[in-house]
PDB file of C-alpha atoms in Angstrom:
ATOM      1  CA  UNK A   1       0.000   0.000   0.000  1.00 93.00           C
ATOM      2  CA  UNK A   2       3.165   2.224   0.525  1.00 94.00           C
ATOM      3  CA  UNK A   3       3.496   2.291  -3.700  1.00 95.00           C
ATOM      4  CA  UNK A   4       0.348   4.202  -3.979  1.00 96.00           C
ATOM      5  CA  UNK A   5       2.235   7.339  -3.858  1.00 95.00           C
ATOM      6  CA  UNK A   6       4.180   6.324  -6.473  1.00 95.00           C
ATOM      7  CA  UNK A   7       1.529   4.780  -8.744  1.00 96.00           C
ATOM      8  CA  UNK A   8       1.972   1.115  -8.124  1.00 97.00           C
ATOM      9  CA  UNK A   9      -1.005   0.397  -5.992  1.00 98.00           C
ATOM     10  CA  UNK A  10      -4.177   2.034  -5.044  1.00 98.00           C
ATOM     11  CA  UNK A  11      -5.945   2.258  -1.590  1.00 98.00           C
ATOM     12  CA  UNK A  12      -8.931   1.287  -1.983  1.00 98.00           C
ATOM     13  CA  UNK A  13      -8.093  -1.762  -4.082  1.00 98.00           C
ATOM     14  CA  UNK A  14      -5.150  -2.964  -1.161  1.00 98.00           C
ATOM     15  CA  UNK A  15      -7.913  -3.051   1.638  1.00 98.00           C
ATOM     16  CA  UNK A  16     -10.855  -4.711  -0.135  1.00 98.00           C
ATOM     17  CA  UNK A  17      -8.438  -7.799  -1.235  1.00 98.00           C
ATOM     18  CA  UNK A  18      -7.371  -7.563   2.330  1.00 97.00           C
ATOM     19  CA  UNK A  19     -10.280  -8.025   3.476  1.00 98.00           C
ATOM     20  CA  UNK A  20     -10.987 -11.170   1.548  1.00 98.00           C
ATOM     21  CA  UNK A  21      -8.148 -12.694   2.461  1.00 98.00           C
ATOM     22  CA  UNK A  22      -8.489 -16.041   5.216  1.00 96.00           C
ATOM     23  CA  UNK A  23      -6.391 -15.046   8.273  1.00 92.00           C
ATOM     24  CA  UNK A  24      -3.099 -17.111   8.258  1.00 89.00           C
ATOM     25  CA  UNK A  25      -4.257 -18.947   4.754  1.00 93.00           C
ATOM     26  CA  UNK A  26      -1.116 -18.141   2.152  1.00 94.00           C
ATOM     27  CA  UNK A  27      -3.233 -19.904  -0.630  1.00 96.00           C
ATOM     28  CA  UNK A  28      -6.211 -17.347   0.271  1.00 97.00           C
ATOM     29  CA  UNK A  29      -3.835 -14.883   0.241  1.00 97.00           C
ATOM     30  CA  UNK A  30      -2.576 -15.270  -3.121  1.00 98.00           C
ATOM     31  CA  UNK A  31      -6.016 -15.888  -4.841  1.00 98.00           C
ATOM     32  CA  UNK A  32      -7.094 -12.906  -3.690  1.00 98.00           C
ATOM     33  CA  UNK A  33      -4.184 -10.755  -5.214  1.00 98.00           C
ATOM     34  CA  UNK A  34      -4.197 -12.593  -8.207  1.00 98.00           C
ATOM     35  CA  UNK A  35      -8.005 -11.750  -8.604  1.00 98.00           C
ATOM     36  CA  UNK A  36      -7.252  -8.502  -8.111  1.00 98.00           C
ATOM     37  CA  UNK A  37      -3.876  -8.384 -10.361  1.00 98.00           C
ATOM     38  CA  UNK A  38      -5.631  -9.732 -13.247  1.00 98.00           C
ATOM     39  CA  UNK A  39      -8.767  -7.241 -12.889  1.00 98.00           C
ATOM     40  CA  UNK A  40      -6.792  -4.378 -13.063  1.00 98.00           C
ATOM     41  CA  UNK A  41      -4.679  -5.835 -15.737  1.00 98.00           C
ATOM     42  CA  UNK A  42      -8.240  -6.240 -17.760  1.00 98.00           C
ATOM     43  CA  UNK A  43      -8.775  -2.873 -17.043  1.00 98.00           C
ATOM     44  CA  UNK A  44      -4.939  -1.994 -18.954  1.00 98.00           C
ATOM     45  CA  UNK A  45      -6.350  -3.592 -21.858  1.00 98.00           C
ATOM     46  CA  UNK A  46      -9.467  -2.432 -22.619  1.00 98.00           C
ATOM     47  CA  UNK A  47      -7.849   1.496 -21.555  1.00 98.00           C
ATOM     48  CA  UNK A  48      -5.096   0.863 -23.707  1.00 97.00           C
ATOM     49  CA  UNK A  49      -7.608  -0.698 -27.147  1.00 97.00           C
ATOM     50  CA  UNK A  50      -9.459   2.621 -26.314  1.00 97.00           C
ATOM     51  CA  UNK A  51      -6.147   5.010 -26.597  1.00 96.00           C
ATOM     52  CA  UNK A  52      -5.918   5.599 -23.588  1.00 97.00           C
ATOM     53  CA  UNK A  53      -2.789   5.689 -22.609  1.00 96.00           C
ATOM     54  CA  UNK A  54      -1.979   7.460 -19.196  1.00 97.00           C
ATOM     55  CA  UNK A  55      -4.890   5.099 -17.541  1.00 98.00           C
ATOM     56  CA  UNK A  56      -3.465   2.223 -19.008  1.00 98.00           C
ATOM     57  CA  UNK A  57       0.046   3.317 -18.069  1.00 98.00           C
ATOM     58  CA  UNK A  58      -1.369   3.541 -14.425  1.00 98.00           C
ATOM     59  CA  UNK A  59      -3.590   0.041 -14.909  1.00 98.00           C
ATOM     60  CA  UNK A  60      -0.687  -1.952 -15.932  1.00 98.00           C
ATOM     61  CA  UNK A  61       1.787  -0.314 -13.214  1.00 98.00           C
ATOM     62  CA  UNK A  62      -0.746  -1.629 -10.838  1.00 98.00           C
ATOM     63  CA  UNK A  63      -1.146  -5.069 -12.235  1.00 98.00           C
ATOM     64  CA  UNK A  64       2.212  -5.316 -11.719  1.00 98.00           C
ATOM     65  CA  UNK A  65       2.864  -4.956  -8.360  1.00 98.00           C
ATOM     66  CA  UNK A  66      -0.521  -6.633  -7.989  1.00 98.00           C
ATOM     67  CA  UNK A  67       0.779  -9.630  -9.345  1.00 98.00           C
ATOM     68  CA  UNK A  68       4.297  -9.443  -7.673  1.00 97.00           C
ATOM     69  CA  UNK A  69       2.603  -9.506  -4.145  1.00 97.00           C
ATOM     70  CA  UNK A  70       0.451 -12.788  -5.037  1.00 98.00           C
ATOM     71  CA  UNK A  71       3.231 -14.513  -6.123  1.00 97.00           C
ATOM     72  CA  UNK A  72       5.269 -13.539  -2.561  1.00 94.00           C
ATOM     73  CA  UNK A  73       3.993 -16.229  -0.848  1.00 92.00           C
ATOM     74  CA  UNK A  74       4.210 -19.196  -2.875  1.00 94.00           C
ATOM     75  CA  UNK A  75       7.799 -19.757  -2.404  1.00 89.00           C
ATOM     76  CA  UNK A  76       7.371 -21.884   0.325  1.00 85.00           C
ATOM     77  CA  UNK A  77       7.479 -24.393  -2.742  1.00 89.00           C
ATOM     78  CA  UNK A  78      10.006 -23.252  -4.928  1.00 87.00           C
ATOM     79  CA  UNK A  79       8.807 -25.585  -7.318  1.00 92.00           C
ATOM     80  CA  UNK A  80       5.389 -24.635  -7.366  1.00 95.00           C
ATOM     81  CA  UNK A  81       4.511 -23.714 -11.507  1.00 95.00           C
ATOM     82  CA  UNK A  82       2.700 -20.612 -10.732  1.00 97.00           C
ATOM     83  CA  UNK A  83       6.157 -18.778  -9.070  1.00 96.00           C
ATOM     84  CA  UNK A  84       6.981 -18.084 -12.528  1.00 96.00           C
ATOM     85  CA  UNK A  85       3.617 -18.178 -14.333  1.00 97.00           C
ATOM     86  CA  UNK A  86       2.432 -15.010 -12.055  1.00 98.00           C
ATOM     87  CA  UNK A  87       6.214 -13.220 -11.607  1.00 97.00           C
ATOM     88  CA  UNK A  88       6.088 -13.397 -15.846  1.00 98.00           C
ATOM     89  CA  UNK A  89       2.831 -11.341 -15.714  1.00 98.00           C
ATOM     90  CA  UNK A  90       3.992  -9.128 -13.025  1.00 98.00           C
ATOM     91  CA  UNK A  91       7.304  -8.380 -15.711  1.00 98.00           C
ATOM     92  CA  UNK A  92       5.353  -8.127 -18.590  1.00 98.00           C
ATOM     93  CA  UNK A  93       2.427  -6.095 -17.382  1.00 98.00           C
ATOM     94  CA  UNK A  94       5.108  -3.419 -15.721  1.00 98.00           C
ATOM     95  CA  UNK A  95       6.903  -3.580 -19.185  1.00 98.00           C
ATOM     96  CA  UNK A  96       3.653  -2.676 -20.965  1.00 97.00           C
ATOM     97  CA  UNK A  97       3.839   0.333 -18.752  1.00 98.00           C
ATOM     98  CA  UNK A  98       7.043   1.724 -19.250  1.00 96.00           C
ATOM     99  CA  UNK A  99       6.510   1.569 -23.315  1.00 96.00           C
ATOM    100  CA  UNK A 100       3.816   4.040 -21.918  1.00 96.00           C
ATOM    101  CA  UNK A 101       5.978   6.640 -20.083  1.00 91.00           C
ATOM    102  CA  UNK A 102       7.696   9.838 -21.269  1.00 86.00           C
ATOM    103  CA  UNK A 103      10.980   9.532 -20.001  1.00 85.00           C
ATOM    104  CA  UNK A 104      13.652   7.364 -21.056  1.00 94.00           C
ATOM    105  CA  UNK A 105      14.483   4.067 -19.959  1.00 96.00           C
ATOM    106  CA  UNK A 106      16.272   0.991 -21.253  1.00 97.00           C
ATOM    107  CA  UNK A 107      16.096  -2.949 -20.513  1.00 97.00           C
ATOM    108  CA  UNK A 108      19.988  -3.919 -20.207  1.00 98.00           C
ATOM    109  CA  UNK A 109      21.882  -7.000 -19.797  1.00 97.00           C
ATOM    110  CA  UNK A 110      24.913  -6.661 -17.772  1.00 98.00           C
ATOM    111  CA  UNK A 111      27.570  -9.373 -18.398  1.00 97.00           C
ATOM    112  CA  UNK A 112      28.232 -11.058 -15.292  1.00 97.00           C
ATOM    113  CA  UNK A 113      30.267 -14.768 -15.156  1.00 96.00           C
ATOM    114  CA  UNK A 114      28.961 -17.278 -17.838  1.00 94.00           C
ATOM    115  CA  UNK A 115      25.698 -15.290 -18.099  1.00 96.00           C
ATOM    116  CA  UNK A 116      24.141 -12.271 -17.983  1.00 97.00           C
ATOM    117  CA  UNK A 117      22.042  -9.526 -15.316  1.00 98.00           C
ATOM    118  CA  UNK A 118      19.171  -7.994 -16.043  1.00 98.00           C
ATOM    119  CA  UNK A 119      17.854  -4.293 -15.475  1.00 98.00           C
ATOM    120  CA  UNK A 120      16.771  -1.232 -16.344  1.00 98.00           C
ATOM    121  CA  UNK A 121      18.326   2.124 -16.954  1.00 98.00           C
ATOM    122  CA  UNK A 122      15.747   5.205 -16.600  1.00 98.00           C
ATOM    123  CA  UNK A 123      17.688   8.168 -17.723  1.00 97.00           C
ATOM    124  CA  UNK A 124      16.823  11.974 -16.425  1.00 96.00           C
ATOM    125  CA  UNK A 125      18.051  13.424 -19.432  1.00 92.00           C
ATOM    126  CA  UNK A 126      20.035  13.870 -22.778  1.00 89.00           C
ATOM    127  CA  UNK A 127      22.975  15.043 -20.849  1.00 92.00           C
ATOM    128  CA  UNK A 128      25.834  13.536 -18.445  1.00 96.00           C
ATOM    129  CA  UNK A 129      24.616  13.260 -14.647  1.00 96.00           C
ATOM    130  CA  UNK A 130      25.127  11.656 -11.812  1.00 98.00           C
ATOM    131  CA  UNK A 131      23.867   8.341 -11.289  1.00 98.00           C
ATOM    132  CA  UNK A 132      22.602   5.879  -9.044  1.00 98.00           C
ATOM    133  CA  UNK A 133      22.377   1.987  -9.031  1.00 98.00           C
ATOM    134  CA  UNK A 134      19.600   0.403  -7.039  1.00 98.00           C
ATOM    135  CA  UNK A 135      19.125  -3.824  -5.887  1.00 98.00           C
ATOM    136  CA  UNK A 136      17.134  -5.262  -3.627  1.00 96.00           C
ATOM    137  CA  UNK A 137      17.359  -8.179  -1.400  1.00 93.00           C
ATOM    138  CA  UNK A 138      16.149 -11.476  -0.560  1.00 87.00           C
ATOM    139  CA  UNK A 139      12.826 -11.458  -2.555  1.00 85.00           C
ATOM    140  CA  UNK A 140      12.311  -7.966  -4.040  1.00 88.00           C
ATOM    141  CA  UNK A 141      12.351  -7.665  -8.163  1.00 95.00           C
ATOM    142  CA  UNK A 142      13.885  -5.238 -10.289  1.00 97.00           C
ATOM    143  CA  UNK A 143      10.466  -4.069 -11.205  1.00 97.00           C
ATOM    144  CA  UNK A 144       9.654  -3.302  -8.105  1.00 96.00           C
ATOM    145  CA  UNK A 145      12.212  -1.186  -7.458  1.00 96.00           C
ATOM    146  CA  UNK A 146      10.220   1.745  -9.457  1.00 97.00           C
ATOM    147  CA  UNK A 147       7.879   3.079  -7.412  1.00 94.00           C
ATOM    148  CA  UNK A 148      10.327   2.369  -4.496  1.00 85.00           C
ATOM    149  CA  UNK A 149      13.100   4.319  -5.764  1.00 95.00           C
ATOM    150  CA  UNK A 150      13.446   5.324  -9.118  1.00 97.00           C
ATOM    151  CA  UNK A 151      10.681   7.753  -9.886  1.00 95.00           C
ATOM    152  CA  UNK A 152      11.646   9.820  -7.384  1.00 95.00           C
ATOM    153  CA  UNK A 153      15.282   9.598  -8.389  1.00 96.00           C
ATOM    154  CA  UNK A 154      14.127  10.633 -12.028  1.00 96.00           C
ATOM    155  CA  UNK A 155      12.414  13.438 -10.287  1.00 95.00           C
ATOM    156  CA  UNK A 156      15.852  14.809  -8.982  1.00 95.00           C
ATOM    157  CA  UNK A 157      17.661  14.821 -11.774  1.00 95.00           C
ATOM    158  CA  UNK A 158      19.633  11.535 -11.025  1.00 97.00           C
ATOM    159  CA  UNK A 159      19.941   8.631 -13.845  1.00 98.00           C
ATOM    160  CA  UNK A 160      19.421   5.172 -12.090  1.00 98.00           C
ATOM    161  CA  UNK A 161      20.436   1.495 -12.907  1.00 98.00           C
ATOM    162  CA  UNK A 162      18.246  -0.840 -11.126  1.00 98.00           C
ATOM    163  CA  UNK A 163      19.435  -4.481 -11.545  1.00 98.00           C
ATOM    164  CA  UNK A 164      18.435  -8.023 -10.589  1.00 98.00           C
ATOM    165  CA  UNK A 165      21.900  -9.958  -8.962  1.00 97.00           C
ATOM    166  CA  UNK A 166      22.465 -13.636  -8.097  1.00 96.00           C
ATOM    167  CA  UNK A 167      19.451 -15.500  -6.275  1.00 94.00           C
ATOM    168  CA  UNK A 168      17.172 -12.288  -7.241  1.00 95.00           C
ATOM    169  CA  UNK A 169      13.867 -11.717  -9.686  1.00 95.00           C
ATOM    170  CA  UNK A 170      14.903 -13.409 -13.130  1.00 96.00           C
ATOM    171  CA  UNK A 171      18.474 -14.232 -12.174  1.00 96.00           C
ATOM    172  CA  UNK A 172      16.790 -17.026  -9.671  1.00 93.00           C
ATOM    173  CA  UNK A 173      13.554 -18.010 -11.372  1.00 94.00           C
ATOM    174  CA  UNK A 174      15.396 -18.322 -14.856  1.00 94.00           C
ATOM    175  CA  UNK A 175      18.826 -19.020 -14.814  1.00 94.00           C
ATOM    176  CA  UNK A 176      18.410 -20.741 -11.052  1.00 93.00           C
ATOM    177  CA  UNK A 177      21.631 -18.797  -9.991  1.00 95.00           C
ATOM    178  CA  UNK A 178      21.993 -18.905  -6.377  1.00 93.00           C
ATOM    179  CA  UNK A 179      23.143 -15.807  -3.455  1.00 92.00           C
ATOM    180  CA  UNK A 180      26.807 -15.045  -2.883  1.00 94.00           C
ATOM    181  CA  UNK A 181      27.972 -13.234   0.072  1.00 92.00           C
ATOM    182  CA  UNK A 182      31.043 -11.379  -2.310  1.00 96.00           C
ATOM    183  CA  UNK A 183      28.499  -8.679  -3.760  1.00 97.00           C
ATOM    184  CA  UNK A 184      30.782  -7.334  -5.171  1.00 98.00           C
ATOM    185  CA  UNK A 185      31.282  -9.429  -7.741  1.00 98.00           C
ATOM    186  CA  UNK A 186      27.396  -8.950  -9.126  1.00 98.00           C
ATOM    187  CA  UNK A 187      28.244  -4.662  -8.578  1.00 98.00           C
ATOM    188  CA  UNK A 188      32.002  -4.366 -10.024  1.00 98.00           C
ATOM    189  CA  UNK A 189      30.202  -5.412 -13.421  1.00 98.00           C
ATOM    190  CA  UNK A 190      27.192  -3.007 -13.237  1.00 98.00           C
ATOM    191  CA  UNK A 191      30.155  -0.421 -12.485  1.00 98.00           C
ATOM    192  CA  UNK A 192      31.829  -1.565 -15.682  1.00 98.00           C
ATOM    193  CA  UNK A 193      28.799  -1.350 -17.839  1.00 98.00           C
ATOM    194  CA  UNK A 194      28.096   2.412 -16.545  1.00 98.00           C
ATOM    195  CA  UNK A 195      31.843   3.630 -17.251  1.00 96.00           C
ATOM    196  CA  UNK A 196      31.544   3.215 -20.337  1.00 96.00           C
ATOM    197  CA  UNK A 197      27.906   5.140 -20.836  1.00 96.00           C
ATOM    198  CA  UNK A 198      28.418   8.478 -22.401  1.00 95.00           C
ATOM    199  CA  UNK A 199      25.443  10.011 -20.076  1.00 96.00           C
ATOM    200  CA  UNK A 200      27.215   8.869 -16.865  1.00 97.00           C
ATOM    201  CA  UNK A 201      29.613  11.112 -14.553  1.00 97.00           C
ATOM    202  CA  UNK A 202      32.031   8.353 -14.122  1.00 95.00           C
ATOM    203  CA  UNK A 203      33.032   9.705 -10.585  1.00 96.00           C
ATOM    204  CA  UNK A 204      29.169  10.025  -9.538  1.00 98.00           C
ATOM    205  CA  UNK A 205      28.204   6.642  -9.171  1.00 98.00           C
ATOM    206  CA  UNK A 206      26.013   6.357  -6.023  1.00 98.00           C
ATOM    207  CA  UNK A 207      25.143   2.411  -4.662  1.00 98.00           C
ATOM    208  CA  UNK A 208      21.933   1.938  -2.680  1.00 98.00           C
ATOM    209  CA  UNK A 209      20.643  -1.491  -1.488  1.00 97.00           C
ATOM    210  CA  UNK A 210      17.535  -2.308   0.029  1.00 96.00           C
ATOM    211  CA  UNK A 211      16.102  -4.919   2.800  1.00 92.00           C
ATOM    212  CA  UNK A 212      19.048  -7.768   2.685  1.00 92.00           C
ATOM    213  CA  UNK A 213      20.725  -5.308   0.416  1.00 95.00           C
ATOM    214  CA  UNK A 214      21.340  -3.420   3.695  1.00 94.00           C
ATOM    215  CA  UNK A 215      24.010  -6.327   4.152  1.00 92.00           C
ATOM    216  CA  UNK A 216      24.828  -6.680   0.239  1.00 95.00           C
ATOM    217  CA  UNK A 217      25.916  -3.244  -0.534  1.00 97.00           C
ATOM    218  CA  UNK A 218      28.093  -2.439   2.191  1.00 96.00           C
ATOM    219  CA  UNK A 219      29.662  -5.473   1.321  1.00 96.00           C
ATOM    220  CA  UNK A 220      30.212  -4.622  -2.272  1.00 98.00           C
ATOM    221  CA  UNK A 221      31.277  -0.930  -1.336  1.00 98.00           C
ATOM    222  CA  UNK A 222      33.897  -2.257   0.428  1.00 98.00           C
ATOM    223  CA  UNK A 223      35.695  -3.712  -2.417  1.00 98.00           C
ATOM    224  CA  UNK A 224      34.575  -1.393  -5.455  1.00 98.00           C
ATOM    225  CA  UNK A 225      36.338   1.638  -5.337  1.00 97.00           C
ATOM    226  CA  UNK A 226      34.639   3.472  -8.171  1.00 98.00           C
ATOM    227  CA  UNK A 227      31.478   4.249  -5.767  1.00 98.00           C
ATOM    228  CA  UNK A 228      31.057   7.956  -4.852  1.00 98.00           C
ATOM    229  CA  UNK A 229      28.702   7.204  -1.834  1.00 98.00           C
ATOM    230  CA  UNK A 230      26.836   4.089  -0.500  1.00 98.00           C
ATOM    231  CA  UNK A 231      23.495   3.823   1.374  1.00 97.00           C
ATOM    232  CA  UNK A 232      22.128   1.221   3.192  1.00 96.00           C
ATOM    233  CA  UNK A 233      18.384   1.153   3.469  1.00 93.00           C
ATOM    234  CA  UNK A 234      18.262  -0.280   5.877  1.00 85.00           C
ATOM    235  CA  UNK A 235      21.539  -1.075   7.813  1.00 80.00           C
ATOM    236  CA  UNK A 236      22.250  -5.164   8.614  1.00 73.00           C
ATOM    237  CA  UNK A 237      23.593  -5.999  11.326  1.00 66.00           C
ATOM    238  CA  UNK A 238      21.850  -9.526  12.245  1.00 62.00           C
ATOM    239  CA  UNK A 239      20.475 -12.034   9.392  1.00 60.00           C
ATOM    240  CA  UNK A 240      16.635 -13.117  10.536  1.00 59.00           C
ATOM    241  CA  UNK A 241      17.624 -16.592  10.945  1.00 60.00           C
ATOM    242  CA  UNK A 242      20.649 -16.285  13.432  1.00 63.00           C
ATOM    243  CA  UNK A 243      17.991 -13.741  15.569  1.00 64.00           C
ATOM    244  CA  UNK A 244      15.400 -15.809  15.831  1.00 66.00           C
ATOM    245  CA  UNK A 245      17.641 -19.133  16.689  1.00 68.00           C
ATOM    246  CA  UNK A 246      18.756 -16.796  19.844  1.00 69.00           C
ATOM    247  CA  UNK A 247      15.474 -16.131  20.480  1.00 68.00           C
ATOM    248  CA  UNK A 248      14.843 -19.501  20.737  1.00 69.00           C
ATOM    249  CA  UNK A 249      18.097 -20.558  23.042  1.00 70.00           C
ATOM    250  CA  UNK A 250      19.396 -22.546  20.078  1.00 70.00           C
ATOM    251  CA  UNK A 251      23.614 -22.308  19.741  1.00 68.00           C
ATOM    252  CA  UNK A 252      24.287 -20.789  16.461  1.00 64.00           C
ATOM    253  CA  UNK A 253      27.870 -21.282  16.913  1.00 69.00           C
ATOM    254  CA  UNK A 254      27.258 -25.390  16.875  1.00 69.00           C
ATOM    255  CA  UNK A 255      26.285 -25.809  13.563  1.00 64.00           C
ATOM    256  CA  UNK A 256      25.087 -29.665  14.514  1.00 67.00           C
ATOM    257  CA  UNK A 257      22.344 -27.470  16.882  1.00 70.00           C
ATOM    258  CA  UNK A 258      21.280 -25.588  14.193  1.00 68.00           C
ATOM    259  CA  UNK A 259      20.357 -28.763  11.651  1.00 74.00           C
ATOM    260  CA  UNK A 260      18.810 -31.529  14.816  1.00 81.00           C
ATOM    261  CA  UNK A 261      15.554 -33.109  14.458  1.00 86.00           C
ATOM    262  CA  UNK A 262      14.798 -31.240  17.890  1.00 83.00           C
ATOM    263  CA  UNK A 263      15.896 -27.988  16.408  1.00 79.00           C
ATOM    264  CA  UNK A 264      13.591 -28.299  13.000  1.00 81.00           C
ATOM    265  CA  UNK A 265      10.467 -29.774  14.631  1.00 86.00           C
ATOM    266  CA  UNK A 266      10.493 -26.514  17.262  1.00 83.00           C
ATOM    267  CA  UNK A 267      10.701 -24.471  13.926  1.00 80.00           C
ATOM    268  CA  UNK A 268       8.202 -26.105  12.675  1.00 85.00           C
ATOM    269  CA  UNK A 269       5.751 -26.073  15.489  1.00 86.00           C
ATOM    270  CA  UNK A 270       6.496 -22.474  15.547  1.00 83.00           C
ATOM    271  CA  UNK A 271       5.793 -22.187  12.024  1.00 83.00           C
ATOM    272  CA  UNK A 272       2.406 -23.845  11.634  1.00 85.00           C
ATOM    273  CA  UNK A 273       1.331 -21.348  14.660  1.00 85.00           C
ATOM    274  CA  UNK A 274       2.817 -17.978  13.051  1.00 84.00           C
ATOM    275  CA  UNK A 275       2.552 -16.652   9.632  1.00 85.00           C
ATOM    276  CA  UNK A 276       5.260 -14.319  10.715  1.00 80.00           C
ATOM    277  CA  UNK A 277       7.760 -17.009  11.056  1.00 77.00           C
ATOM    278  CA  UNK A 278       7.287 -18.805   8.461  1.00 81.00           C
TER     279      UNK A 278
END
């Protein structure tokens, strides 16, 4: 519902599939998104058949993010079909929007390894600027990233790079590449790439990572030199997992602890009780 400011969701729409959803039911949960994603991706279509192109720019940046948030849950089975069945409609429906917007933006593909990342470069103008490269964390999308960040860079004159790294949007559900700790190794390419872009101020290179990227950009900061100024949003300084195994009086230092029978079934127990822990 935060997006709303920024186009990708609208009020009334996030409380009345709230309020359909089953408390604590992650199947009800995404049905209910996905109804609403795909009404308001209806809505895109018919706007945009009619010529109408800032409501269906505004439909299909909806749809999007509609779609992205049904899909959230269903990772508890990574194997589950409709992970990529309803993050491909999430991509395609926010790419039908950009084709819509005035300013200009680009889908790149960064060389990285054996393969390639993917992202987008929204540029403030025909002329050289500072610039700023934005990733997310452990579950957020490239597309997402948007309404989050990007308009609002746009809006102060800053060019941004927003790109999907290992274990991340298409990078995991495509090419099934996993997380690496060394970050730097996904960022010292997207660094490369920019260098060499004649609307870039090579020394003006600004890093920001969100959510896990609180951990992941530091990280890559520290070992890419090229980067004017880093932010962390937010700052890392305990992973999830290790907190709650504190919580719990389980020792994190014996790694045995951590994988016992005794140690998964409390998880699970904990799990079938809480939505928040699992």
């Amino acid at each position: 519902m935060g997006y709303a400011a920024f186009g990708g969701a609208d009020v009334g729409e996030c409380l009345s599939t709230a309020y359909r959803i089953e408390e604590g039911n992650f199947e009800s949960w995404y049905e209910e998104w996905l109804k609403t994603a795909t009404r308001t991706h209806r809505e895109a279509e018919e706007s945009s058949r009619q010529g109408n192109k800032i409501s269906a720019r505004e439909f299909y940046l909806r749809a999007s993010n509609y779609y992205r948030t049904a899909e959230f849950f269903l990772h508890g089975n990574p194997e589950d079909s409709r992970i990529l069945e309803t993050w491909s409609l999430s991509r395609s429906t926010f790419r039908h929007a950009l084709s819509l917007l005035d300013h200009h933006w680009e889908i790149v593909s960064i060389p990285y390894e054996d393969t390639e990342l993917p992202g987008y470069l929204y540029l403030a103008g025909n002329h050289p600027g500072p610039v700023l490269i934005v990733h997310g964390g452990y579950d957020s999308t490239a597309e997402e990233l948007y309404f989050q960040v990007v308009t609002s860079a746009l809006e102060r004159g800053y060019h941004c790079l927003v790109f999907e790294g290992p274990e991340q949007g298409a990078v995991i559900r495509e090419q099934r590449v996993p997380f690496r700790h060394d970050w730097e190794a996904a960022v010292t390419p997207v660094v490369d790439y920019l260098t060499k872009r004649p609307e870039v101020i090579s020394d003006k290179i600004a890093l920001m990572g969100i959510s896990l990227g609180g951990y992941l950009a530091p990280r890559a900061a520290a070992y890419e030199h090229r980067l004017a100024a880093c932010i962390a949003n937010d700052g890392l300084f305990s992973f999830q997992v290790g907190a709650m195994a504190e919580a719990l009086g389980i020792n994190t230092r014996d790694k045995s602890d951590l994988s016992s029978p005794e140690t998964k079934n409390l998880v699970a127990s904990i799990m079938a009780k809480d939505t928040g822990t699992r």
